[in-house]
Amino acid sequence: MPSDLRPIERNSQLVDLALRSELAVAGLRADPPLHRESGAGPSDDGFWLLGGLPTSVPIAPDSPWARSDDGVLTRNGIVVDAELAPIDPPRFYDRRTSDGIPMQQIARLHGRHVLATTVVQTCVRYGNEDERCRFCTIEESLAAGTTTQVKRPEQLAEVAVAAVRLDGVRQMVMTTGTSNGPDRGAKHLARCVAAVRRAVPGLPIQVQVEPPSGLGWIARLRQAGATSIGIHIESLDEEVRQRWTPGKASVPVERYEVVWREAVRVFGRNKVSTYLLIGLGENPDHLVAGARKLIGMGVYPFVVPFRPLAGSLAHADGVPAPGHDLVADVTDRVGAALRKAGMRGADQKAGCAACGACSALGAVGG
Ligand code: SF4
């Protein structure tokens, strides 16, 4: 195996950070049985169990990394001693809702145990390239006809029941495109959460939303039954925000801080998270310092490598993924800060930090 890669520590759930970071940015030549294409958040990836941990890896036909059908992982043709197991598509994908919609158009399996959905698949910022986040592909799956624009609460409840019964799903993530209204999409999210909780009372649910205009929406989401909340800023650097998320950057960082604090008050410490993307050009020391500040507020910084997804503006511009060394460095330092604070993603019960598949933080105990 290559000298700079150590094997996964089997049975310990520890995955080598260098290996995890390389796979995260280089991707894998393979045909994963469970995969997803363009949509909200990181996509164009396959889902695997890397040393037992749910892991999303870009599908990359030109990657030096490959996995043979009999499970051997190689880099540049050299065998790497790591266990990368496929995840079978769930049985609920074969079902339809009672109004005839294929369930996989309503929600998808992420990793091994997460049911994920985008309750409104359009975003007020997407139509205008001067406002759209440059990494985003939220409306591409809608254009491809693989999802529906608005998921109705009763559809989500039916799919959740099926996914829990047939496939052992343990948590649910509900994100939304941003609406024009002052709730920014929270109103529909709250209805969807309430319907799923009525149907499957024990299923933890994370909601993801932009900062609503009124702080009362945070408590309404909690009252509807959400377990945790993601309020995603992607970068704390103002220049990076203006360049990468020009529409969202109209909401000042200070407003995010007010809403994060309210969310921590309502949901609790380490039940609130935000995405911070590695590879947008931000100074890594600045990124880590910002992550530490968030941790001090009780907000979990889910650090994730930027991916140039097909269909995104960044992909059209030819912006590359970050180097794996940068991913490993930032992840290592943020992971250490999370451990020191006693904040584990798994303790959130629901959401991306609890899933961990799109970040390398799982390799460092975050
Ligand atoms: S980390 Fe979030 S977006 Fe990534 S697979 Fe898990 S639930 Fe899905």
Short mmCIF file of C-alpha atoms and ligand atoms in Angstrom, two decimals:
data_model
loop_
_atom_site.label_atom_id
_atom_site.label_comp_id
_atom_site.label_asym_id
_atom_site.label_seq_id
_atom_site.Cartn_x
_atom_site.Cartn_y
_atom_site.Cartn_z
CA MET A 1 0.00 0.00 0.00
CA PRO A 2 1.19 3.60 -0.50
CA SER A 3 3.51 4.61 2.34
CA ASP A 4 1.51 7.65 3.45
CA LEU A 5 -1.66 5.67 4.06
CA ARG A 6 -2.28 3.66 7.16
CA PRO A 7 -4.92 0.94 7.19
CA ILE A 8 -8.29 1.37 8.81
CA GLU A 9 -8.22 0.11 12.36
CA ARG A 10 -10.70 -2.70 12.01
CA ASN A 11 -13.31 -3.19 14.68
CA SER A 12 -12.47 0.20 16.17
CA GLN A 13 -14.58 2.30 13.78
CA LEU A 14 -11.50 4.46 13.21
CA VAL A 15 -10.77 5.39 9.62
CA ASP A 16 -7.46 6.84 8.50
CA LEU A 17 -7.87 10.59 7.93
CA ALA A 18 -5.46 10.75 4.99
CA LEU A 19 -7.28 7.94 3.20
CA ARG A 20 -10.69 9.46 3.98
CA SER A 21 -9.58 12.89 2.74
CA GLU A 22 -8.13 11.52 -0.47
CA LEU A 23 -11.28 9.59 -1.28
CA ALA A 24 -13.40 12.64 -0.47
CA VAL A 25 -11.73 14.78 -3.12
CA ALA A 26 -10.39 12.30 -5.70
CA GLY A 27 -13.49 10.11 -5.68
CA LEU A 28 -13.65 6.50 -6.75
CA ARG A 29 -13.89 4.49 -9.97
CA ALA A 30 -16.73 2.16 -9.09
CA ASP A 31 -20.38 1.48 -9.69
CA PRO A 32 -21.98 1.93 -6.27
CA PRO A 33 -25.38 0.26 -5.83
CA LEU A 34 -26.55 3.20 -3.71
CA HIS A 35 -25.87 6.61 -5.20
CA ARG A 36 -27.49 9.96 -5.82
CA GLU A 37 -27.20 12.65 -8.39
CA SER A 38 -27.64 16.43 -8.48
CA GLY A 39 -29.79 17.82 -5.72
CA ALA A 40 -29.35 19.79 -2.54
CA GLY A 41 -26.02 19.56 -0.73
CA PRO A 42 -23.16 17.25 -1.73
CA SER A 43 -24.25 14.86 -4.48
CA ASP A 44 -22.97 12.95 -7.53
CA ASP A 45 -21.69 10.41 -5.07
CA GLY A 46 -21.94 6.80 -4.04
CA PHE A 47 -22.59 5.61 -0.51
CA TRP A 48 -20.26 3.10 1.13
CA LEU A 49 -19.31 1.79 4.53
CA LEU A 50 -15.65 2.70 5.00
CA GLY A 51 -14.41 0.75 8.00
CA GLY A 52 -18.04 0.53 9.03
CA LEU A 53 -18.66 4.28 8.82
CA PRO A 54 -21.20 5.65 6.33
CA THR A 55 -19.18 7.48 3.72
CA SER A 56 -20.15 9.37 0.61
CA VAL A 57 -17.54 9.29 -2.14
CA PRO A 58 -17.73 11.10 -5.48
CA ILE A 59 -18.18 8.86 -8.51
CA ALA A 60 -15.09 9.72 -10.55
CA PRO A 61 -14.21 7.66 -13.65
CA ASP A 62 -10.71 9.22 -13.79
CA SER A 63 -9.84 8.74 -10.11
CA PRO A 64 -6.62 6.91 -9.16
CA TRP A 65 -8.81 5.10 -6.64
CA ALA A 66 -10.81 2.08 -7.73
CA ARG A 67 -12.84 -0.66 -6.14
CA SER A 68 -13.20 -3.99 -7.87
CA ASP A 69 -16.47 -5.91 -7.86
CA ASP A 70 -15.00 -8.31 -5.32
CA GLY A 71 -14.26 -5.44 -2.93
CA VAL A 72 -10.53 -4.77 -3.40
CA LEU A 73 -9.61 -1.09 -3.02
CA THR A 74 -6.64 0.17 -5.04
CA ARG A 75 -4.84 3.43 -5.68
CA ASN A 76 -3.00 3.59 -8.98
CA GLY A 77 -3.38 -0.18 -9.14
CA ILE A 78 -1.76 -0.77 -5.73
CA VAL A 79 -3.92 -2.59 -3.22
CA VAL A 80 -4.88 -0.58 -0.14
CA ASP A 81 -5.84 -2.46 2.99
CA ALA A 82 -9.15 -0.81 3.75
CA GLU A 83 -12.65 -2.13 3.98
CA LEU A 84 -15.06 -0.36 1.62
CA ALA A 85 -18.39 -2.13 1.57
CA PRO A 86 -21.33 -1.26 -0.68
CA ILE A 87 -24.77 -0.34 0.65
CA ASP A 88 -27.77 -1.94 -1.00
CA PRO A 89 -30.56 0.26 -2.34
CA PRO A 90 -33.42 0.29 0.15
CA ARG A 91 -36.61 -1.67 -0.36
CA PHE A 92 -38.80 1.43 -0.11
CA TYR A 93 -37.38 2.54 -3.50
CA ASP A 94 -39.66 -0.09 -5.07
CA ARG A 95 -42.78 1.40 -3.48
CA ARG A 96 -45.14 4.20 -4.43
CA THR A 97 -47.09 6.58 -2.25
CA SER A 98 -50.87 6.16 -2.16
CA ASP A 99 -51.12 8.97 -4.75
CA GLY A 100 -48.88 6.99 -7.08
CA ILE A 101 -45.54 8.79 -6.76
CA PRO A 102 -42.41 6.60 -6.60
CA MET A 103 -41.21 6.92 -3.02
CA GLN A 104 -37.64 7.55 -4.12
CA GLN A 105 -38.87 10.79 -5.72
CA ILE A 106 -40.07 11.93 -2.30
CA ALA A 107 -37.06 10.98 -0.16
CA ARG A 108 -33.77 9.13 -0.55
CA LEU A 109 -31.62 6.91 1.58
CA HIS A 110 -28.35 8.61 2.57
CA GLY A 111 -25.59 6.49 3.99
CA ARG A 112 -26.99 3.47 5.79
CA HIS A 113 -29.73 4.82 8.07
CA VAL A 114 -30.72 8.33 6.99
CA LEU A 115 -33.90 9.25 5.13
CA ALA A 116 -33.28 12.60 3.41
CA THR A 117 -35.60 14.89 1.54
CA THR A 118 -35.72 18.38 0.10
CA VAL A 119 -39.27 19.42 0.94
CA VAL A 120 -39.27 22.28 -1.58
CA GLN A 121 -36.93 21.62 -4.49
CA THR A 122 -36.79 25.20 -5.74
CA CYS A 123 -34.89 28.15 -4.31
CA VAL A 124 -35.61 31.84 -4.64
CA ARG A 125 -31.92 32.40 -5.32
CA TYR A 126 -31.44 29.74 -8.02
CA GLY A 127 -32.92 31.42 -11.09
CA ASN A 128 -30.54 34.38 -10.96
CA GLU A 129 -26.88 33.50 -11.47
CA ASP A 130 -25.89 36.62 -9.56
CA GLU A 131 -27.62 35.20 -6.48
CA ARG A 132 -27.25 31.43 -6.79
CA CYS A 133 -24.71 29.66 -4.57
CA ARG A 134 -21.97 28.59 -6.96
CA PHE A 135 -21.69 25.04 -5.59
CA CYS A 136 -25.45 24.36 -5.60
CA THR A 137 -27.46 22.04 -7.86
CA ILE A 138 -30.76 21.97 -5.97
CA GLU A 139 -32.99 22.36 -9.03
CA GLU A 140 -31.07 20.01 -11.33
CA SER A 141 -32.75 16.86 -10.00
CA LEU A 142 -36.11 18.56 -10.51
CA ALA A 143 -35.19 19.41 -14.09
CA ALA A 144 -34.11 15.79 -14.61
CA GLY A 145 -37.51 14.57 -13.41
CA THR A 146 -36.10 12.49 -10.56
CA THR A 147 -37.91 14.34 -7.80
CA THR A 148 -41.02 16.43 -7.23
CA GLN A 149 -41.09 20.16 -6.58
CA VAL A 150 -43.03 20.17 -3.31
CA LYS A 151 -43.24 17.16 -1.03
CA ARG A 152 -46.55 17.02 0.80
CA PRO A 153 -46.51 16.20 4.52
CA GLU A 154 -48.66 13.10 4.09
CA GLN A 155 -46.36 11.79 1.33
CA LEU A 156 -43.34 12.19 3.60
CA ALA A 157 -45.17 10.44 6.42
CA GLU A 158 -45.94 7.46 4.17
CA VAL A 159 -42.35 7.23 2.97
CA ALA A 160 -40.99 7.50 6.51
CA VAL A 161 -43.22 4.67 7.70
CA ALA A 162 -42.06 2.47 4.80
CA ALA A 163 -38.38 3.36 5.21
CA VAL A 164 -38.41 2.61 8.92
CA ARG A 165 -40.34 -0.65 8.53
CA LEU A 166 -38.60 -2.00 5.45
CA ASP A 167 -35.09 -0.61 5.76
CA GLY A 168 -34.44 0.23 9.39
CA VAL A 169 -34.01 3.97 8.83
CA ARG A 170 -33.04 5.65 12.12
CA GLN A 171 -33.16 9.37 11.42
CA MET A 172 -34.48 11.86 8.90
CA VAL A 173 -33.07 15.03 7.35
CA MET A 174 -35.42 17.62 5.86
CA THR A 175 -33.88 20.47 3.95
CA THR A 176 -35.59 23.08 1.80
CA GLY A 177 -34.90 25.55 -0.91
CA THR A 178 -35.34 29.08 0.38
CA SER A 179 -38.73 30.69 -0.15
CA ASN A 180 -39.65 34.33 -0.69
CA GLY A 181 -41.62 34.52 2.55
CA PRO A 182 -40.28 35.74 5.89
CA ASP A 183 -40.23 32.14 7.18
CA ARG A 184 -37.69 31.25 4.40
CA GLY A 185 -39.37 27.82 4.11
CA ALA A 186 -39.77 27.04 7.83
CA LYS A 187 -43.58 26.95 7.65
CA HIS A 188 -43.72 24.01 5.23
CA LEU A 189 -40.86 22.29 7.05
CA ALA A 190 -42.82 22.48 10.31
CA ARG A 191 -45.88 20.92 8.67
CA CYS A 192 -43.74 18.11 7.23
CA VAL A 193 -42.01 17.43 10.57
CA ALA A 194 -45.33 17.28 12.40
CA ALA A 195 -46.80 14.82 9.88
CA VAL A 196 -43.81 12.48 10.04
CA ARG A 197 -43.68 12.61 13.84
CA ARG A 198 -47.38 11.70 14.00
CA ALA A 199 -46.74 8.69 11.75
CA VAL A 200 -43.41 7.62 13.31
CA PRO A 201 -43.22 9.26 16.74
CA GLY A 202 -39.75 7.98 17.61
CA LEU A 203 -37.96 9.08 14.45
CA PRO A 204 -35.46 11.90 15.12
CA ILE A 205 -35.66 14.63 12.46
CA GLN A 206 -33.25 17.42 11.58
CA VAL A 207 -34.50 20.48 9.72
CA GLN A 208 -32.25 22.68 7.59
CA VAL A 209 -33.26 26.25 6.80
CA GLU A 210 -31.86 29.71 6.16
CA PRO A 211 -32.27 32.19 9.03
CA PRO A 212 -36.00 33.08 9.09
CA SER A 213 -36.94 36.73 9.55
CA GLY A 214 -38.78 36.05 12.79
CA LEU A 215 -36.97 34.17 15.55
CA GLY A 216 -40.28 32.55 16.55
CA TRP A 217 -39.88 30.10 13.67
CA ILE A 218 -37.08 28.34 15.52
CA ALA A 219 -39.39 27.44 18.42
CA ARG A 220 -42.17 26.49 16.00
CA LEU A 221 -39.87 23.99 14.29
CA ARG A 222 -38.93 22.53 17.67
CA GLN A 223 -42.59 22.38 18.73
CA ALA A 224 -43.43 20.60 15.48
CA GLY A 225 -41.09 17.83 16.64
CA ALA A 226 -37.69 18.55 15.10
CA THR A 227 -34.80 17.12 17.12
CA SER A 228 -32.01 19.26 15.71
CA ILE A 229 -31.50 22.06 13.23
CA GLY A 230 -28.95 23.02 10.59
CA ILE A 231 -28.57 26.70 9.68
CA HIS A 232 -25.88 26.63 7.03
CA ILE A 233 -23.59 29.53 6.24
CA GLU A 234 -20.85 27.61 4.30
CA SER A 235 -18.21 30.29 5.07
CA LEU A 236 -17.66 32.91 7.75
CA ASP A 237 -15.35 34.92 5.47
CA GLU A 238 -17.20 37.90 4.02
CA GLU A 239 -15.23 38.02 0.76
CA VAL A 240 -15.79 34.28 0.24
CA ARG A 241 -19.49 34.67 1.00
CA GLN A 242 -19.89 37.48 -1.54
CA ARG A 243 -18.11 35.42 -4.20
CA TRP A 244 -19.62 31.96 -3.53
CA THR A 245 -23.04 32.65 -1.99
CA PRO A 246 -23.91 36.13 -3.23
CA GLY A 247 -27.64 35.81 -2.51
CA LYS A 248 -27.23 34.32 0.96
CA ALA A 249 -24.51 36.87 1.72
CA SER A 250 -27.25 39.50 1.82
CA VAL A 251 -28.02 37.97 5.23
CA PRO A 252 -25.19 39.29 7.45
CA VAL A 253 -23.07 36.93 9.54
CA GLU A 254 -24.35 38.83 12.58
CA ARG A 255 -27.90 37.73 11.73
CA TYR A 256 -26.74 34.11 11.51
CA GLU A 257 -25.18 34.50 14.96
CA VAL A 258 -28.46 35.78 16.43
CA VAL A 259 -30.38 32.88 14.91
CA TRP A 260 -27.77 30.27 15.92
CA ARG A 261 -27.96 31.52 19.53
CA GLU A 262 -31.73 31.31 19.51
CA ALA A 263 -31.51 27.80 18.03
CA VAL A 264 -29.08 26.73 20.78
CA ARG A 265 -31.47 28.20 23.38
CA VAL A 266 -34.42 26.30 21.90
CA PHE A 267 -32.83 23.02 20.71
CA GLY A 268 -29.87 22.83 23.09
CA ARG A 269 -26.09 22.83 22.81
CA ASN A 270 -24.80 20.56 20.05
CA LYS A 271 -28.25 20.23 18.52
CA VAL A 272 -27.50 23.06 16.10
CA SER A 273 -25.07 22.79 13.20
CA THR A 274 -23.79 24.62 10.18
CA TYR A 275 -21.87 23.59 7.08
CA LEU A 276 -18.44 25.12 6.56
CA LEU A 277 -17.00 24.24 3.15
CA ILE A 278 -13.27 23.54 2.76
CA GLY A 279 -11.82 24.74 -0.53
CA LEU A 280 -13.62 28.00 -1.27
CA GLY A 281 -10.36 29.92 -0.98
CA GLU A 282 -10.71 30.84 2.68
CA ASN A 283 -7.56 31.03 4.79
CA PRO A 284 -7.54 27.69 6.66
CA ASP A 285 -6.51 29.32 9.94
CA HIS A 286 -9.45 31.69 9.59
CA LEU A 287 -11.77 28.78 8.88
CA VAL A 288 -10.57 26.84 11.92
CA ALA A 289 -10.81 29.93 14.16
CA GLY A 290 -14.39 30.44 12.98
CA ALA A 291 -15.20 26.80 13.68
CA ARG A 292 -13.81 27.15 17.21
CA LYS A 293 -15.98 30.21 17.77
CA LEU A 294 -19.05 28.27 16.65
CA ILE A 295 -18.15 25.40 18.98
CA GLY A 296 -17.96 27.93 21.81
CA MET A 297 -21.53 28.95 20.97
CA GLY A 298 -22.69 25.32 21.04
CA VAL A 299 -22.98 25.14 17.24
CA TYR A 300 -21.42 22.13 15.49
CA PRO A 301 -19.30 23.16 12.48
CA PHE A 302 -19.76 20.39 9.91
CA VAL A 303 -16.65 20.84 7.78
CA VAL A 304 -17.05 19.35 4.32
CA PRO A 305 -14.84 19.51 1.24
CA PHE A 306 -16.25 21.60 -1.61
CA ARG A 307 -17.20 19.44 -4.59
CA PRO A 308 -17.49 20.80 -8.12
CA LEU A 309 -20.82 19.16 -8.92
CA ALA A 310 -21.92 18.80 -12.52
CA GLY A 311 -24.60 21.41 -13.19
CA SER A 312 -23.20 23.92 -10.69
CA LEU A 313 -21.79 27.30 -11.66
CA ALA A 314 -18.45 26.38 -10.08
CA HIS A 315 -18.23 23.25 -12.23
CA ALA A 316 -18.90 25.31 -15.35
CA ASP A 317 -16.07 27.63 -14.27
CA GLY A 318 -13.71 24.66 -13.83
CA VAL A 319 -13.11 25.26 -10.12
CA PRO A 320 -11.31 22.17 -8.76
CA ALA A 321 -11.92 20.30 -5.51
CA PRO A 322 -9.54 21.23 -2.69
CA GLY A 323 -6.32 19.34 -2.08
CA HIS A 324 -6.63 16.37 0.25
CA ASP A 325 -3.92 17.81 2.52
CA LEU A 326 -6.04 20.90 3.13
CA VAL A 327 -9.10 18.75 3.87
CA ALA A 328 -7.13 16.60 6.31
CA ASP A 329 -5.53 19.62 8.03
CA VAL A 330 -8.77 21.53 8.61
CA THR A 331 -10.70 18.39 9.56
CA ASP A 332 -8.01 17.35 12.03
CA ARG A 333 -7.98 20.73 13.79
CA VAL A 334 -11.77 21.11 13.89
CA GLY A 335 -12.11 17.50 15.05
CA ALA A 336 -9.70 18.19 17.93
CA ALA A 337 -11.72 21.25 18.98
CA LEU A 338 -14.95 19.23 18.87
CA ARG A 339 -13.44 16.45 20.98
CA LYS A 340 -12.15 18.96 23.50
CA ALA A 341 -15.63 20.46 23.78
CA GLY A 342 -17.23 17.03 24.07
CA MET A 343 -19.36 17.65 20.97
CA ARG A 344 -19.94 14.48 18.95
CA GLY A 345 -21.97 14.55 15.77
CA ALA A 346 -23.65 11.30 16.76
CA ASP A 347 -25.13 13.01 19.83
CA GLN A 348 -27.30 15.19 17.57
CA LYS A 349 -29.42 12.08 16.84
CA ALA A 350 -30.51 13.46 13.47
CA GLY A 351 -28.90 15.46 10.69
CA CYS A 352 -25.71 15.64 8.69
CA ALA A 353 -23.44 15.78 11.74
CA ALA A 354 -25.12 12.68 13.12
CA CYS A 355 -24.77 10.93 9.75
CA GLY A 356 -21.26 12.14 9.00
CA ALA A 357 -21.05 10.60 5.53
CA CYS A 358 -20.14 13.83 3.72
CA SER A 359 -17.37 14.92 6.09
CA ALA A 360 -14.07 13.38 7.15
CA LEU A 361 -14.78 14.36 10.76
CA GLY A 362 -15.87 10.79 11.52
CA ALA A 363 -12.23 9.75 11.02
CA VAL A 364 -11.13 11.96 13.91
CA GLY A 365 -13.91 11.27 16.35
CA GLY A 366 -15.98 14.34 15.55
S1 SF4 B 1 -24.01 14.08 5.76
FE1 SF4 B 1 -26.04 14.95 5.26
S2 SF4 B 1 -26.06 15.25 3.01
FE2 SF4 B 1 -24.33 13.87 3.55
S3 SF4 B 1 -25.17 11.80 3.34
FE3 SF4 B 1 -25.39 12.34 5.49
S4 SF4 B 1 -27.44 13.24 5.62
FE4 SF4 B 1 -26.92 13.20 3.45
#
